[in-house]
mmCIF file of C-alpha atoms in Angstrom:
data_model
loop_
_atom_site.group_PDB
_atom_site.id
_atom_site.type_symbol
_atom_site.label_atom_id
_atom_site.label_comp_id
_atom_site.label_asym_id
_atom_site.label_seq_id
_atom_site.Cartn_x
_atom_site.Cartn_y
_atom_site.Cartn_z
ATOM 1 C CA MET A 1 0.113 -0.261 0.015
ATOM 2 C CA ASN A 2 1.409 3.859 -0.411
ATOM 3 C CA ASP A 3 2.456 5.037 2.241
ATOM 4 C CA SER A 4 0.589 8.799 1.834
ATOM 5 C CA GLU A 5 -3.866 8.781 1.129
ATOM 6 C CA PHE A 6 -6.555 11.238 1.816
ATOM 7 C CA LYS A 7 -9.354 10.390 3.966
ATOM 8 C CA ARG A 8 -12.376 11.915 3.893
ATOM 9 C CA VAL A 9 -14.162 13.194 6.097
ATOM 10 C CA LEU A 10 -17.375 14.614 7.147
ATOM 11 C CA VAL A 11 -16.597 18.203 8.746
ATOM 12 C CA TRP A 12 -19.917 20.376 7.837
ATOM 13 C CA GLY A 13 -23.479 19.758 8.994
ATOM 14 C CA GLY A 14 -25.940 19.886 6.327
ATOM 15 C CA TRP A 15 -27.398 22.894 9.178
ATOM 16 C CA LEU A 16 -24.109 24.692 8.382
ATOM 17 C CA ARG A 17 -24.333 23.783 4.631
ATOM 18 C CA LEU A 18 -27.987 25.912 4.594
ATOM 19 C CA SER A 19 -26.745 28.291 6.180
ATOM 20 C CA HIS A 20 -23.446 28.616 4.164
ATOM 21 C CA TRP A 21 -25.735 28.832 1.335
ATOM 22 C CA SER A 22 -28.401 30.531 2.118
ATOM 23 C CA ILE A 23 -26.833 33.649 2.948
ATOM 24 C CA ALA A 24 -24.425 33.195 0.204
ATOM 25 C CA ILE A 25 -27.768 33.546 -2.137
ATOM 26 C CA ALA A 26 -29.378 35.990 -0.326
ATOM 27 C CA VAL A 27 -25.773 38.241 -0.683
ATOM 28 C CA LEU A 28 -25.275 37.317 -4.088
ATOM 29 C CA ALA A 29 -29.247 38.692 -5.092
ATOM 30 C CA ALA A 30 -29.523 41.086 -2.134
ATOM 31 C CA GLY A 31 -26.334 43.051 -4.039
ATOM 32 C CA LEU A 32 -27.796 43.077 -7.013
ATOM 33 C CA THR A 33 -31.183 44.709 -6.862
ATOM 34 C CA GLY A 34 -29.943 46.125 -4.527
ATOM 35 C CA TRP A 35 -26.853 47.831 -6.771
ATOM 36 C CA GLN A 36 -30.318 48.333 -9.331
ATOM 37 C CA LEU A 37 -32.293 50.481 -6.769
ATOM 38 C CA GLY A 38 -29.310 52.712 -5.705
ATOM 39 C CA GLN A 39 -29.028 54.227 -9.201
ATOM 40 C CA GLY A 40 -31.991 56.429 -9.271
ATOM 41 C CA ALA A 41 -34.329 55.415 -12.127
ATOM 42 C CA PRO A 42 -37.554 54.179 -11.744
ATOM 43 C CA VAL A 43 -37.742 50.340 -10.953
ATOM 44 C CA PRO A 44 -40.484 47.775 -11.368
ATOM 45 C CA ALA A 45 -42.006 46.966 -8.214
ATOM 46 C CA ALA A 46 -41.006 43.055 -8.851
ATOM 47 C CA LEU A 47 -37.458 44.633 -8.416
ATOM 48 C CA LEU A 48 -38.150 45.678 -5.053
ATOM 49 C CA ASP A 49 -39.916 42.387 -3.622
ATOM 50 C CA PHE A 50 -37.518 40.194 -5.428
ATOM 51 C CA HIS A 51 -35.110 42.604 -2.819
ATOM 52 C CA TYR A 52 -37.196 41.925 0.069
ATOM 53 C CA TYR A 53 -37.715 37.942 -0.866
ATOM 54 C CA ALA A 54 -33.155 38.348 -0.746
ATOM 55 C CA ALA A 55 -33.079 39.868 2.638
ATOM 56 C CA SER A 56 -35.268 37.507 3.655
ATOM 57 C CA LEU A 57 -33.668 34.123 2.655
ATOM 58 C CA LEU A 58 -30.296 36.315 3.920
ATOM 59 C CA VAL A 59 -32.062 36.649 7.968
ATOM 60 C CA PHE A 60 -33.117 32.779 7.715
ATOM 61 C CA GLY A 61 -29.418 31.939 6.605
ATOM 62 C CA LEU A 62 -28.068 34.087 9.520
ATOM 63 C CA VAL A 63 -31.040 33.262 12.472
ATOM 64 C CA LEU A 64 -29.640 29.568 11.775
ATOM 65 C CA ARG A 65 -26.472 30.162 12.115
ATOM 66 C CA LEU A 66 -26.908 32.508 14.993
ATOM 67 C CA VAL A 67 -27.808 29.229 17.077
ATOM 68 C CA LEU A 68 -25.656 27.084 15.524
ATOM 69 C CA LEU A 69 -22.886 29.040 17.065
ATOM 70 C CA PHE A 70 -24.340 27.701 20.622
ATOM 71 C CA VAL A 71 -25.799 24.772 19.487
ATOM 72 C CA GLY A 72 -23.681 23.136 16.213
ATOM 73 C CA ARG A 73 -20.712 21.352 16.111
ATOM 74 C CA GLU A 74 -18.060 22.306 18.022
ATOM 75 C CA HIS A 75 -16.181 23.924 14.571
ATOM 76 C CA GLU A 76 -19.236 25.333 13.624
ATOM 77 C CA ARG A 77 -19.802 27.142 17.187
ATOM 78 C CA LEU A 78 -18.733 30.332 18.761
ATOM 79 C CA GLY A 79 -15.175 29.052 20.115
ATOM 80 C CA GLY A 80 -14.756 27.271 15.999
ATOM 81 C CA LEU A 81 -14.590 31.162 15.028
ATOM 82 C CA LEU A 82 -12.364 32.410 17.344
ATOM 83 C CA PRO A 83 -8.109 31.650 17.214
ATOM 84 C CA SER A 84 -6.444 29.346 19.323
ATOM 85 C CA ALA A 85 -3.400 30.114 20.615
ATOM 86 C CA GLY A 86 -1.717 27.852 17.862
ATOM 87 C CA GLU A 87 -3.847 30.047 15.345
ATOM 88 C CA TRP A 88 -2.056 32.505 14.655
ATOM 89 C CA ARG A 89 1.399 30.669 13.402
ATOM 90 C CA ALA A 90 -1.045 29.185 10.840
ATOM 91 C CA ALA A 91 -2.727 32.731 10.005
ATOM 92 C CA GLY A 92 0.649 33.864 9.638
ATOM 93 C CA ALA A 93 1.282 30.667 6.818
ATOM 94 C CA MET A 94 -1.999 31.651 5.435
ATOM 95 C CA LEU A 95 -1.516 35.138 4.727
ATOM 96 C CA ARG A 96 2.163 34.238 3.224
ATOM 97 C CA PHE A 97 0.418 32.200 1.037
ATOM 98 C CA TYR A 98 -2.122 34.797 -0.297
ATOM 99 C CA LEU A 99 0.664 37.254 -1.486
ATOM 100 C CA SER A 100 2.527 34.713 -3.340
ATOM 101 C CA ALA A 101 0.095 34.125 -4.541
ATOM 102 C CA GLY A 102 0.050 30.421 -3.740
ATOM 103 C CA LYS A 103 3.594 29.641 -4.008
ATOM 104 C CA ALA A 104 3.727 29.733 -0.649
ATOM 105 C CA PRO A 105 3.242 26.443 0.998
ATOM 106 C CA LEU A 106 -0.721 26.445 2.129
ATOM 107 C CA PRO A 107 -0.324 25.013 4.934
ATOM 108 C CA ARG A 108 -3.575 22.325 7.352
ATOM 109 C CA TRP A 109 -6.249 23.257 9.061
ATOM 110 C CA TYR A 110 -9.221 20.798 10.049
ATOM 111 C CA ALA A 111 -12.223 23.212 9.761
ATOM 112 C CA HIS A 112 -11.908 27.246 9.643
ATOM 113 C CA ASN A 113 -9.063 28.773 7.727
ATOM 114 C CA PRO A 114 -7.043 30.478 10.744
ATOM 115 C CA LEU A 115 -7.109 33.243 9.190
ATOM 116 C CA TRP A 116 -10.880 33.560 8.010
ATOM 117 C CA LYS A 117 -12.101 33.511 11.240
ATOM 118 C CA PRO A 118 -12.398 37.050 12.637
ATOM 119 C CA LEU A 119 -13.451 37.769 9.872
ATOM 120 C CA TYR A 120 -16.299 35.951 9.411
ATOM 121 C CA LEU A 121 -17.581 36.793 12.618
ATOM 122 C CA LEU A 122 -17.168 40.250 11.413
ATOM 123 C CA VAL A 123 -19.364 39.344 8.589
ATOM 124 C CA TYR A 124 -21.846 38.024 10.787
ATOM 125 C CA VAL A 125 -22.129 41.374 12.605
ATOM 126 C CA VAL A 126 -22.299 43.392 9.549
ATOM 127 C CA LEU A 127 -24.928 40.876 8.147
ATOM 128 C CA ALA A 128 -27.292 41.464 11.445
ATOM 129 C CA LEU A 129 -26.812 45.894 10.802
ATOM 130 C CA GLN A 130 -27.458 45.100 6.783
ATOM 131 C CA VAL A 131 -30.811 43.390 7.901
ATOM 132 C CA ALA A 132 -31.851 46.508 10.648
ATOM 133 C CA THR A 133 -30.616 49.621 8.596
ATOM 134 C CA GLY A 134 -32.724 47.718 5.831
ATOM 135 C CA SER A 135 -35.586 47.152 7.694
ATOM 136 C CA LEU A 136 -35.159 50.619 9.936
ATOM 137 C CA MET A 137 -34.011 52.989 6.933
ATOM 138 C CA GLN A 138 -38.095 54.250 5.415
ATOM 139 C CA ASP A 139 -39.183 54.651 8.251
ATOM 140 C CA TYR A 140 -35.925 56.729 10.164
ATOM 141 C CA PRO A 141 -34.193 56.785 7.899
ATOM 142 C CA ILE A 142 -31.132 59.092 9.576
ATOM 143 C CA ILE A 143 -30.211 56.888 14.189
ATOM 144 C CA ALA A 144 -28.082 58.767 15.875
ATOM 145 C CA ARG A 145 -26.674 61.187 13.408
ATOM 146 C CA PHE A 146 -25.818 58.548 10.608
ATOM 147 C CA TYR A 147 -27.624 58.532 7.571
ATOM 148 C CA LEU A 148 -28.791 54.267 7.463
ATOM 149 C CA PRO A 149 -29.303 54.226 3.525
ATOM 150 C CA SER A 150 -25.308 54.995 2.955
ATOM 151 C CA VAL A 151 -24.099 53.373 5.853
ATOM 152 C CA HIS A 152 -26.569 50.101 4.186
ATOM 153 C CA ALA A 153 -25.145 51.281 1.030
ATOM 154 C CA PHE A 154 -21.771 51.171 2.253
ATOM 155 C CA TRP A 155 -21.127 48.501 3.814
ATOM 156 C CA ALA A 156 -23.538 46.395 0.911
ATOM 157 C CA GLN A 157 -20.432 47.130 -0.858
ATOM 158 C CA GLY A 158 -18.302 45.647 1.431
ATOM 159 C CA LEU A 159 -19.775 42.667 1.240
ATOM 160 C CA LEU A 160 -19.380 41.874 -2.477
ATOM 161 C CA TRP A 161 -15.916 42.994 -2.181
ATOM 162 C CA PHE A 162 -15.302 40.254 0.411
ATOM 163 C CA SER A 163 -17.749 37.515 -1.247
ATOM 164 C CA VAL A 164 -15.377 37.954 -4.222
ATOM 165 C CA LEU A 165 -12.667 37.700 -2.732
ATOM 166 C CA HIS A 166 -13.824 34.918 -0.589
ATOM 167 C CA VAL A 167 -14.518 32.830 -3.609
ATOM 168 C CA ALA A 168 -11.094 33.487 -4.902
ATOM 169 C CA ALA A 169 -9.840 32.524 -2.216
ATOM 170 C CA VAL A 170 -11.491 29.052 -1.927
ATOM 171 C CA ALA A 171 -10.327 28.717 -5.199
ATOM 172 C CA LEU A 172 -6.512 28.811 -4.872
ATOM 173 C CA HIS A 173 -7.034 26.397 -2.134
ATOM 174 C CA ASP A 174 -8.557 24.144 -4.975
ATOM 175 C CA LEU A 175 -5.725 25.061 -7.419
ATOM 176 C CA LYS A 176 -3.031 24.746 -5.071
ATOM 177 C CA GLY A 177 -3.397 22.495 -1.961
ATOM 178 C CA LYS A 178 -5.456 18.572 -1.246
ATOM 179 C CA THR A 179 -8.421 19.415 0.555
ATOM 180 C CA ALA A 180 -11.733 20.017 -2.088
ATOM 181 C CA ASP A 181 -13.063 22.986 0.151
ATOM 182 C CA VAL A 182 -15.293 23.677 -3.002
ATOM 183 C CA SER A 183 -17.075 20.583 -3.303
ATOM 184 C CA ALA A 184 -16.622 20.099 1.090
ATOM 185 C CA MET A 185 -19.485 23.171 1.426
ATOM 186 C CA ILE A 186 -22.080 21.497 -1.220
ATOM 187 C CA ASN A 187 -21.229 17.619 0.061
ATOM 188 C CA GLY A 188 -19.830 18.160 3.730
ATOM 189 C CA TYR A 189 -17.122 16.602 2.943
ATOM 190 C CA ARG A 190 -12.756 17.714 2.981
ATOM 191 C CA LEU A 191 -9.522 15.274 2.360
ATOM 192 C CA PHE A 192 -7.755 14.636 4.703
ATOM 193 C CA PHE A 193 -3.714 13.581 3.643
ATOM 194 C CA ILE A 194 -2.369 10.858 5.569
ATOM 195 C CA ASP A 195 0.800 10.278 6.117
ATOM 196 C CA ARG A 196 1.344 5.796 6.916
ATOM 197 C CA SER A 197 4.926 6.479 7.184
ATOM 198 C CA GLN A 198 4.668 8.254 10.133
ATOM 199 C CA LEU A 199 2.474 5.915 11.823
ATOM 200 C CA PRO A 200 4.444 3.591 13.472
ATOM 201 C CA GLY A 201 3.141 -0.233 13.671
ATOM 202 C CA THR A 202 1.789 -1.985 9.955
ATOM 203 C CA ASP A 203 -1.088 -1.013 7.577
ATOM 204 C CA GLU A 204 -3.094 -1.943 9.951
ATOM 205 C CA GLN A 205 -2.895 0.527 12.200
ATOM 206 C CA PRO A 206 -5.607 2.507 12.134
ATOM 207 C CA LEU A 207 -5.204 6.073 9.745
ATOM 208 C CA ARG A 208 -5.102 9.230 11.979
ATOM 209 C CA PHE A 209 -5.557 13.039 11.436
ATOM 210 C CA VAL A 210 -5.349 16.091 12.642
ATOM 211 C CA ALA A 211 -8.454 16.845 13.809
ATOM 212 C CA PRO A 212 -9.340 20.947 16.009
ATOM 213 C CA GLY A 213 -7.354 21.541 18.699
ATOM 214 C CA GLY A 214 -4.342 19.915 16.904
ATOM 215 C CA LYS A 215 -5.106 16.536 18.862
ATOM 216 C CA ASP A 216 -4.544 13.175 16.872
ATOM 217 C CA LYS A 217 -8.344 11.738 15.796
ATOM 218 C CA PRO A 218 -8.739 8.280 14.621
ATOM 219 C CA GLY A 219 -9.792 7.766 11.084
#
């Protein structure tokens, strides 16, 4: 048997994937319709309705993700989005990987990308802000000297740029790495590289891979 092989491991549960794709589709739909609504020209009523439908889908995905922060799988909870002391080095390696356009080595991780963890939390806060400003700005356009339509438009652009960078980063991971990050958010499974030469005993020894917290997890 070869000294190295891959093991498929279920990392992302169905509810997490549902939340992820609900938010992704909602941000794309709301961003495109919101851009058209912001052009100032008369728009069909159906376009505004579609924008609100996208907002409703966003609320669903965001609420579901909020629930998973407390009752989801270990790495789906709030603690899984807070970088541990041992992950800062991996985060620096991820930054070097991006700045080198994939030429630097891609570090390994189990669930969430260690560099993006704080960004994910920030995105959830921004999404909640978008829901709040979108709900209030028609009746209360100015709150605490903030013009809510401008705040809403500013963070909408930020979310679209984040989405573009996120898709580009994940595509680069799949191009240069071996964990199948794109398909993982569809079927839930990531691929982990196993080096049998690092294991004691014979081929009958169980495969092991690094799990959350840096502990070995049986295959």
